[in-house]
Coordinates of C-alpha atoms in Angstrom, one line a residue:
M1113 CA -2.9 105.1 41.1
S1114 CA -0.7 106.2 44.0
G1115 CA 2.9 105.1 44.9
P1116 CA 6.5 105.6 43.9
D1117 CA 6.2 103.6 40.7
A1118 CA 2.8 105.0 39.6
A1119 CA 4.1 107.1 36.7
E1120 CA 6.4 104.4 35.4
L1121 CA 3.7 101.7 35.4
V1122 CA 1.1 103.9 33.7
G1123 CA 3.7 105.2 31.3
S1124 CA 4.4 101.7 30.1
V1125 CA 0.8 101.3 28.8
F1126 CA 0.1 104.9 27.8
Q1127 CA 0.4 106.0 24.2
G1128 CA 0.6 109.8 24.0
R1129 CA 3.1 112.3 25.4
K1130 CA 6.1 110.5 26.8
R1131 CA 6.4 110.3 30.6
G1132 CA 9.5 112.5 30.7
R1133 CA 7.5 115.3 29.1
W1134 CA 4.4 115.1 31.4
Q1135 CA 3.5 118.4 33.0
P1136 CA 2.3 118.3 36.6
R1137 CA -1.5 118.8 37.2
T1138 CA -2.0 119.0 33.4
Q1139 CA -4.3 116.7 31.4
H1140 CA -2.7 114.7 28.6
L1141 CA -4.7 113.1 25.8
G1142 CA -3.6 109.5 24.8
S1143 CA -4.6 105.9 24.8
I1144 CA -4.2 102.9 27.1
V1145 CA -3.1 99.9 25.1
D1146 CA -3.1 96.2 25.7
V1147 CA -0.1 93.9 25.4
S1148 CA -0.5 93.7 21.6
G1149 CA -0.7 97.5 21.2
E1150 CA -4.5 97.6 20.6
T1151 CA -6.2 100.6 22.1
I1152 CA -8.3 99.8 25.1
D1153 CA -9.6 103.3 25.5
E1154 CA -8.8 106.9 24.8
V1155 CA -8.2 108.7 28.1
L1156 CA -7.1 111.9 29.8
L1157 CA -4.0 111.4 32.1
T1158 CA -3.1 113.7 34.9
W1159 CA 0.2 113.4 36.9
F1160 CA 0.7 114.7 40.5
P1161 CA 4.3 114.4 41.5
A1162 CA 5.1 113.7 45.2
P1163 CA 4.5 115.3 47.7
A1164 CA 2.0 117.6 46.0
S1165 CA -0.9 115.1 45.9
F1166 CA -3.7 113.9 48.1
T1167 CA -1.7 110.9 49.5
G1168 CA 1.7 112.7 49.5
E1169 CA 2.9 110.1 47.0
E1170 CA 3.2 110.2 43.3
I1171 CA -0.3 109.9 41.8
V1172 CA -1.5 109.4 38.3
E1173 CA -5.2 109.9 37.5
I1174 CA -6.8 108.3 34.4
A1175 CA -10.1 109.6 33.2
C1176 CA -11.6 107.0 30.9
H1177 CA -15.0 106.5 29.3
G1178 CA -17.6 105.0 31.6
G1179 CA -19.0 101.4 31.4
V1180 CA -18.1 98.1 33.0
V1181 CA -16.2 96.5 30.1
V1182 CA -13.9 99.5 29.4
T1183 CA -13.1 100.1 33.0
K1184 CA -12.5 96.4 33.8
R1185 CA -10.1 96.1 30.8
L1186 CA -8.2 99.2 31.8
L1187 CA -7.9 98.0 35.4
D1188 CA -6.8 94.5 34.3
R1189 CA -4.1 96.0 32.1
L1190 CA -2.7 98.1 35.0
L1191 CA -2.7 95.0 37.2
E1192 CA -0.8 93.1 34.5
V1193 CA 2.1 95.6 34.6
G1194 CA 2.4 95.4 38.4
A1195 CA -0.3 97.6 40.0
E1196 CA -2.2 96.3 43.0
P1197 CA -5.8 96.9 44.0
A1198 CA -6.3 99.4 46.7
E1199 CA -7.7 98.2 50.1
P1200 CA -10.7 100.0 51.6
G1201 CA -9.7 103.5 52.7
E1202 CA -6.1 103.0 51.5
F1203 CA -5.7 106.3 49.7
S1204 CA -7.0 108.2 52.8
R1205 CA -4.8 106.1 55.1
R1206 CA -1.7 106.9 53.0
A1207 CA -2.6 110.6 53.2
F1208 CA -2.8 110.3 57.0
E1209 CA 0.4 108.3 57.3
N1210 CA 2.2 110.8 55.1
G1211 CA 1.0 113.7 57.2
R1212 CA -1.4 115.2 54.6
I1213 CA -4.4 114.9 56.9
D1214 CA -5.1 114.0 60.5
L1215 CA -7.5 111.2 61.7
T1216 CA -10.5 113.6 62.1
Q1217 CA -10.1 114.7 58.4
A1218 CA -9.8 111.1 57.3
E1219 CA -13.1 110.3 59.1
A1220 CA -14.7 113.4 57.5
I1221 CA -14.2 111.9 54.1
M1222 CA -16.4 109.0 54.9
D1223 CA -18.9 111.4 56.7
L1224 CA -19.1 113.4 53.5
I1225 CA -19.7 110.3 51.3
S1226 CA -22.4 109.1 53.8
A1227 CA -24.1 112.6 54.3
Q1228 CA -27.9 112.4 54.0
T1229 CA -28.5 116.2 54.1
E1230 CA -26.8 119.4 53.1
L1231 CA -26.2 120.3 56.7
A1232 CA -24.5 117.0 57.3
A1233 CA -22.3 117.5 54.2
R1234 CA -21.4 121.0 55.5
A1235 CA -20.4 119.6 58.9
A1236 CA -18.2 117.0 57.1
N1237 CA -16.6 119.6 54.9
E1238 CA -15.8 121.8 58.0
Q1239 CA -14.1 118.8 59.6
L1240 CA -12.3 117.9 56.4
A1241 CA -11.0 121.5 56.2
G1242 CA -9.4 120.8 59.6
R1243 CA -11.6 122.9 61.9
L1244 CA -12.0 120.1 64.5
G1245 CA -8.4 119.0 64.1
K1246 CA -7.2 122.5 64.9
A1247 CA -9.3 122.8 68.0
L1248 CA -8.0 119.4 69.2
E1249 CA -4.4 120.4 68.3
A1250 CA -4.8 123.6 70.4
I1251 CA -5.9 121.5 73.4
R1252 CA -3.0 119.1 72.8
Q1253 CA -0.4 121.9 72.7
D1254 CA -1.8 123.4 75.9
L1255 CA -1.5 120.0 77.6
I1256 CA 2.0 119.5 76.2
G1257 CA 3.1 122.9 77.5
L1258 CA 1.6 122.3 81.0
T1259 CA 2.9 118.7 81.2
A1260 CA 6.4 119.6 79.9
H1261 CA 6.7 122.4 82.4
L1262 CA 5.7 120.2 85.3
E1263 CA 7.9 117.3 84.3
A1264 CA 10.9 119.6 83.8
Y1265 CA 10.4 120.9 87.3
I1266 CA 10.3 117.3 88.6
D1267 CA 13.3 115.9 86.5
F1268 CA 15.7 118.8 86.7
P1269 CA 15.5 120.4 90.1
E1270 CA 19.0 121.7 89.8
E1271 CA 18.0 124.0 86.9
D1272 CA 15.9 126.2 89.2
I1273 CA 12.8 125.9 86.9
D1274 CA 9.9 127.9 88.3
P1275 CA 7.1 125.4 89.1
D1276 CA 4.4 128.1 88.7
S1277 CA 2.0 128.8 91.6
S1278 CA -0.9 126.4 92.2
E1279 CA -3.2 129.1 91.1
V1280 CA -1.5 129.5 87.7
L1281 CA -1.5 125.8 87.2
E1282 CA -5.1 125.5 88.2
N1283 CA -6.2 128.3 85.8
R1284 CA -4.3 126.6 82.9
G1285 CA -5.8 123.2 83.8
K1286 CA -9.3 124.7 84.0
A1287 CA -9.0 126.3 80.6
I1288 CA -8.0 123.0 79.1
L1289 CA -10.9 121.2 80.8
Q1290 CA -13.4 123.8 79.5
A1291 CA -12.1 123.4 75.9
I1292 CA -12.5 119.6 76.2
E1293 CA -16.1 120.0 77.6
K1294 CA -17.0 122.4 74.9
L1295 CA -16.2 119.7 72.3
L1296 CA -17.9 117.0 74.2
E1297 CA -21.1 119.1 74.1
T1298 CA -21.2 118.7 70.3
A1299 CA -21.5 114.8 70.5
D1300 CA -25.3 114.8 70.3
Q1301 CA -25.2 117.1 67.2
G1302 CA -22.6 115.0 65.6
R1303 CA -24.7 111.8 66.1
I1304 CA -27.8 113.5 64.7
L1305 CA -26.1 114.8 61.6
R1306 CA -24.5 111.4 60.9
E1307 CA -27.3 109.0 61.9
G1308 CA -30.4 111.2 62.0
L1309 CA -32.5 112.2 65.0
R1310 CA -34.3 109.1 66.3
T1311 CA -38.0 110.3 66.2
V1312 CA -40.8 108.0 67.3
I1313 CA -44.4 108.7 66.3
A1314 CA -46.4 107.4 69.2
G1315 CA -50.0 107.4 70.4
A1316 CA -53.3 105.5 70.7
P1317 CA -54.7 103.5 67.8
N1318 CA -56.4 105.6 65.1
A1319 CA -54.9 108.8 66.4
G1320 CA -53.4 109.4 63.0
K1321 CA -49.8 108.3 63.5
S1322 CA -49.4 106.6 60.1
S1323 CA -51.1 109.6 58.4
L1324 CA -48.5 111.8 60.0
L1325 CA -45.7 109.6 58.7
N1326 CA -47.1 109.6 55.2
L1327 CA -47.5 113.4 55.4
L1328 CA -43.9 114.0 56.5
L1329 CA -42.6 111.6 53.8
G1330 CA -44.7 113.1 51.0
F1331 CA -45.9 109.6 49.9
D1332 CA -48.0 106.7 51.3
R1333 CA -45.5 104.5 53.2
A1334 CA -47.9 103.2 55.9
I1335 CA -51.4 101.7 55.5
V1336 CA -54.1 104.1 56.8
N1337 CA -57.4 102.6 57.7
E1338 CA -60.3 103.3 60.1
Q1339 CA -59.8 99.9 61.7
A1340 CA -57.8 100.2 64.9
G1341 CA -54.5 98.3 65.1
T1342 CA -53.6 98.4 61.4
T1343 CA -49.9 99.0 62.2
R1344 CA -48.4 95.9 63.8
D1345 CA -44.7 96.6 63.5
T1346 CA -42.4 99.6 63.4
I1347 CA -41.7 101.4 60.1
E1348 CA -38.6 103.5 59.6
E1349 CA -37.8 106.2 57.0
V1350 CA -35.4 109.2 56.9
I1351 CA -36.5 112.7 55.9
N1352 CA -34.5 115.9 55.4
L1353 CA -35.9 118.7 57.5
E1354 CA -34.0 121.8 56.3
G1355 CA -30.7 120.0 56.6
I1356 CA -31.5 118.0 59.8
P1357 CA -31.8 114.3 59.1
I1358 CA -34.8 112.9 60.9
R1359 CA -35.2 109.1 61.3
L1360 CA -38.9 108.7 61.6
I1361 CA -40.3 105.5 63.3
D1362 CA -44.0 104.8 63.1
T1363 CA -45.2 102.5 65.9
A1364 CA -48.2 100.4 66.7
G1365 CA -51.0 102.1 68.6
I1366 CA -50.7 101.5 72.4
R1367 CA -53.7 99.9 74.0
D1368 CA -54.7 96.8 75.9
S1369 CA -55.1 94.0 73.3
S1370 CA -55.7 90.2 73.5
E1371 CA -54.3 89.5 70.1
A1372 CA -50.7 88.1 70.4
I1373 CA -49.3 89.7 67.2
E1374 CA -50.7 93.2 68.2
R1375 CA -49.3 92.8 71.8
Q1376 CA -45.9 92.1 70.3
G1377 CA -46.1 95.2 68.2
I1378 CA -47.2 97.3 71.2
E1379 CA -44.1 96.0 73.2
R1380 CA -41.9 97.1 70.3
S1381 CA -43.6 100.5 70.4
R1382 CA -42.8 100.9 74.1
E1383 CA -39.2 99.9 73.4
Q1384 CA -38.8 102.4 70.6
I1385 CA -40.3 105.2 72.8
S1386 CA -37.7 104.4 75.5
R1387 CA -34.9 104.8 73.0
A1388 CA -36.3 107.9 71.2
E1389 CA -34.5 111.2 71.0
L1390 CA -37.7 112.9 70.0
I1391 CA -41.3 111.7 70.5
L1392 CA -44.1 113.0 68.3
Q1393 CA -47.2 112.2 70.5
V1394 CA -50.2 112.1 68.2
I1395 CA -53.6 112.6 69.9
D1396 CA -57.0 112.4 68.4
G1397 CA -58.2 115.9 69.4
S1398 CA -61.8 115.0 68.5
A1399 CA -62.1 112.1 70.9
P1400 CA -62.1 112.0 74.7
A1401 CA -58.9 111.3 76.6
S1402 CA -58.2 107.7 77.4
E1403 CA -55.5 105.6 79.0
A1404 CA -54.0 104.8 75.6
D1405 CA -53.2 108.6 75.2
A1406 CA -51.0 108.5 78.3
V1407 CA -47.8 107.3 76.5
E1408 CA -45.1 106.3 78.9
I1409 CA -42.4 108.9 78.4
S1410 CA -39.3 109.1 80.5
E1411 CA -38.4 112.4 82.3
G1412 CA -36.3 114.8 80.2
S1413 CA -37.4 113.4 76.8
R1414 CA -38.1 115.8 73.9
V1415 CA -41.8 115.6 73.3
L1416 CA -43.9 117.4 70.7
R1417 CA -47.6 116.8 71.2
I1418 CA -49.9 117.0 68.1
L1419 CA -53.6 117.3 68.4
N1420 CA -54.7 115.7 65.1
K1421 CA -58.1 115.9 63.4
S1422 CA -58.4 119.7 63.9
D1423 CA -61.0 119.7 61.1
L1424 CA -63.4 118.1 63.6
S1425 CA -64.5 119.8 66.8
L1426 CA -62.0 119.8 69.7
H1427 CA -63.1 117.6 72.6
P1428 CA -63.2 119.5 75.9
D1429 CA -60.6 117.1 77.4
W1430 CA -57.9 118.7 75.3
K1431 CA -58.6 122.4 75.9
G1432 CA -55.6 124.2 77.3
I1433 CA -53.1 121.4 76.5
E1434 CA -49.8 122.6 75.0
A1435 CA -49.8 121.1 71.6
I1436 CA -49.9 121.7 67.8
S1437 CA -53.4 121.6 66.4
L1438 CA -53.3 119.9 63.0
S1439 CA -55.4 118.0 60.4
C1440 CA -53.3 115.6 58.3
H1441 CA -55.9 116.0 55.5
S1442 CA -55.6 119.9 55.2
E1443 CA -53.9 121.4 52.2
N1444 CA -51.0 123.0 54.1
A1445 CA -50.6 120.3 56.7
A1446 CA -47.2 119.0 55.5
E1447 CA -45.6 122.5 55.4
E1448 CA -47.2 123.4 58.7
I1449 CA -45.9 120.3 60.6
R1450 CA -42.4 120.7 59.1
R1451 CA -42.2 124.3 60.2
H1452 CA -43.4 123.5 63.8
L1453 CA -41.0 120.5 64.0
H1454 CA -38.0 122.6 62.8
D1455 CA -38.8 125.4 65.2
F1456 CA -39.2 123.0 68.1
L1457 CA -35.8 121.3 67.3
T1458 CA -34.0 124.6 66.9
K1459 CA -35.4 125.9 70.2
K1460 CA -34.4 122.7 72.0
G1461 CA -30.9 122.9 70.6
A1462 CA -30.9 119.6 68.8
V1463 CA -28.8 121.0 66.0
S1464 CA -27.3 124.4 65.6
S1465 CA -26.3 125.6 62.1
A1466 CA -24.2 128.4 63.6
S1467 CA -21.4 125.9 64.4
L1468 CA -21.3 122.6 62.7
T1469 CA -18.1 121.3 64.5
A1470 CA -19.3 118.0 65.9
I1471 CA -17.4 115.0 67.3
N1472 CA -18.3 111.4 66.6
A1473 CA -18.6 108.4 69.0
R1474 CA -14.9 107.6 68.8
H1475 CA -13.9 111.2 69.6
Q1476 CA -16.4 111.3 72.4
H1477 CA -14.9 108.2 74.0
C1478 CA -11.3 109.6 73.8
L1479 CA -12.3 113.1 75.0
S1480 CA -14.3 111.6 77.9
R1481 CA -11.1 109.9 79.0
A1482 CA -9.2 113.2 78.6
K1483 CA -11.8 115.0 80.7
K1484 CA -11.6 112.4 83.5
N1485 CA -7.8 112.6 83.7
A1486 CA -7.8 116.4 83.5
E1487 CA -10.4 116.6 86.3
R1488 CA -8.3 114.2 88.4
A1489 CA -5.2 116.4 87.8
L1490 CA -7.0 119.4 89.1
E1491 CA -8.3 117.5 92.1
N1492 CA -4.8 116.3 93.0
L1493 CA -3.5 119.8 92.6
A1494 CA -6.1 121.2 94.9
A1495 CA -5.3 118.5 97.4
G1496 CA -1.6 119.4 97.4
E1497 CA -0.5 116.1 95.9
S1498 CA 3.0 115.5 94.6
P1499 CA 3.7 117.0 91.2
E1500 CA 4.5 113.5 89.9
F1501 CA 0.9 112.4 90.3
I1502 CA -0.4 115.5 88.6
A1503 CA 2.0 115.0 85.7
L1504 CA 0.8 111.4 85.3
D1505 CA -2.8 112.5 85.0
L1506 CA -1.9 115.2 82.5
R1507 CA 0.1 112.7 80.4
A1508 CA -2.9 110.4 80.3
A1509 CA -5.2 113.3 79.2
L1510 CA -2.6 114.2 76.5
D1511 CA -2.6 110.6 75.2
A1512 CA -6.4 110.5 75.1
V1513 CA -6.5 113.8 73.0
G1514 CA -3.7 112.4 70.8
D1515 CA -5.8 109.3 70.1
V1516 CA -8.4 111.5 68.4
I1517 CA -6.1 113.1 65.8
G1518 CA -3.7 110.2 65.5
K1519 CA -0.7 111.6 67.4
T1520 CA 0.0 108.4 69.4
D1521 CA 0.4 104.7 68.6
V1522 CA -3.0 104.1 66.9
E1523 CA -2.6 101.0 64.7
E1524 CA -5.8 99.4 66.0
I1525 CA -7.7 102.7 65.6
L1526 CA -6.5 103.0 62.0
E1527 CA -7.7 99.5 61.2
E1528 CA -11.1 100.3 62.7
I1529 CA -11.6 103.6 60.9
F1530 CA -10.3 102.8 57.4
S1531 CA -12.0 99.4 57.3
T1532 CA -15.4 101.3 56.9
F1533 CA -14.2 103.1 53.8
C1534 CA -15.2 102.3 50.2
I1535 CA -12.5 100.7 48.1
G1536 CA -9.9 103.3 47.0
K1537 CA -11.3 106.2 49.0

């Protein structure tokens, strides 16, 4: 329970050490009693006086026995004496509003709860520790310094304030722009850690796509059959690849088909391929090349080709092709494909464990605005525009960076962020 009356309300239903004798951050054994004095549960109570608590307010924690009935009775009793249920994210929102955390740290709490892999959890913990917030605050302070100096020169000409040379202003502006761009480069990594790398398994019918999916998952998720066209719809599952969440999508084999349902599945396959962040192109290495093997892949896509059925003789059509040779039925196939996949993603820079600082979509939107305004300020400076125009662009960039950490008027942003939280987090 958090709020100025937390200790008083809990003290009115707690039988044990009297409230005036509670020691901060020390557990006290006692009982929560109902209106008749009957014990609801024996509990451990811990008191955190303001401002030395998560929310910055007075907090009382009650550790009770588990179970639905006991917990409900205890909560009902607290509501009877004047407590109110917490809204989604309310504790984190109060911590933000009381200056205990910034917005990036508040978002990191939800990222930590939602983390699907250890690497994602580590990234959330780094953000919760304030690493991203400190980087953004440094950019913000540089913008404040540059903007304040320029505006002082404009507003108080009688004070003989040195406006700095264009070269000095340009160098300071470029340093700020580079810092913004460096954070923007982490957007892809952030999306992958939070949502998983969108990985589509594509290829011709009977190439072994579903076998590869089952191999990576470690259990039979998709039906495998010698009959072509077994997979009619997409199948999605998430795996943990040494900390990297991979969102695997098995698709229908691409070929010319007269069957309406299969054609619809093939269209969905093409749609998934166009949206993929990584394509695992599965090829039957024992069969001759066909039109179905030529999966339509957009330029610049990450593609890892897999020559499946290596236990059979390799067809001459595939000699010299850059691909992984694999048999989904071999004893070490799962370990082998995971190793190749991890090495491929590491070399392609999909995720770097060296630095896990990674922005989310909201941060990316704000920082893109900041970058645009910082670039415009530098362009106006190079063109010899009036300092007033440059100052306006810098102010807009400052507001955009402030939106990320919550240093501007962000009521709508708060509602959007905290509405995604679990109750009471």
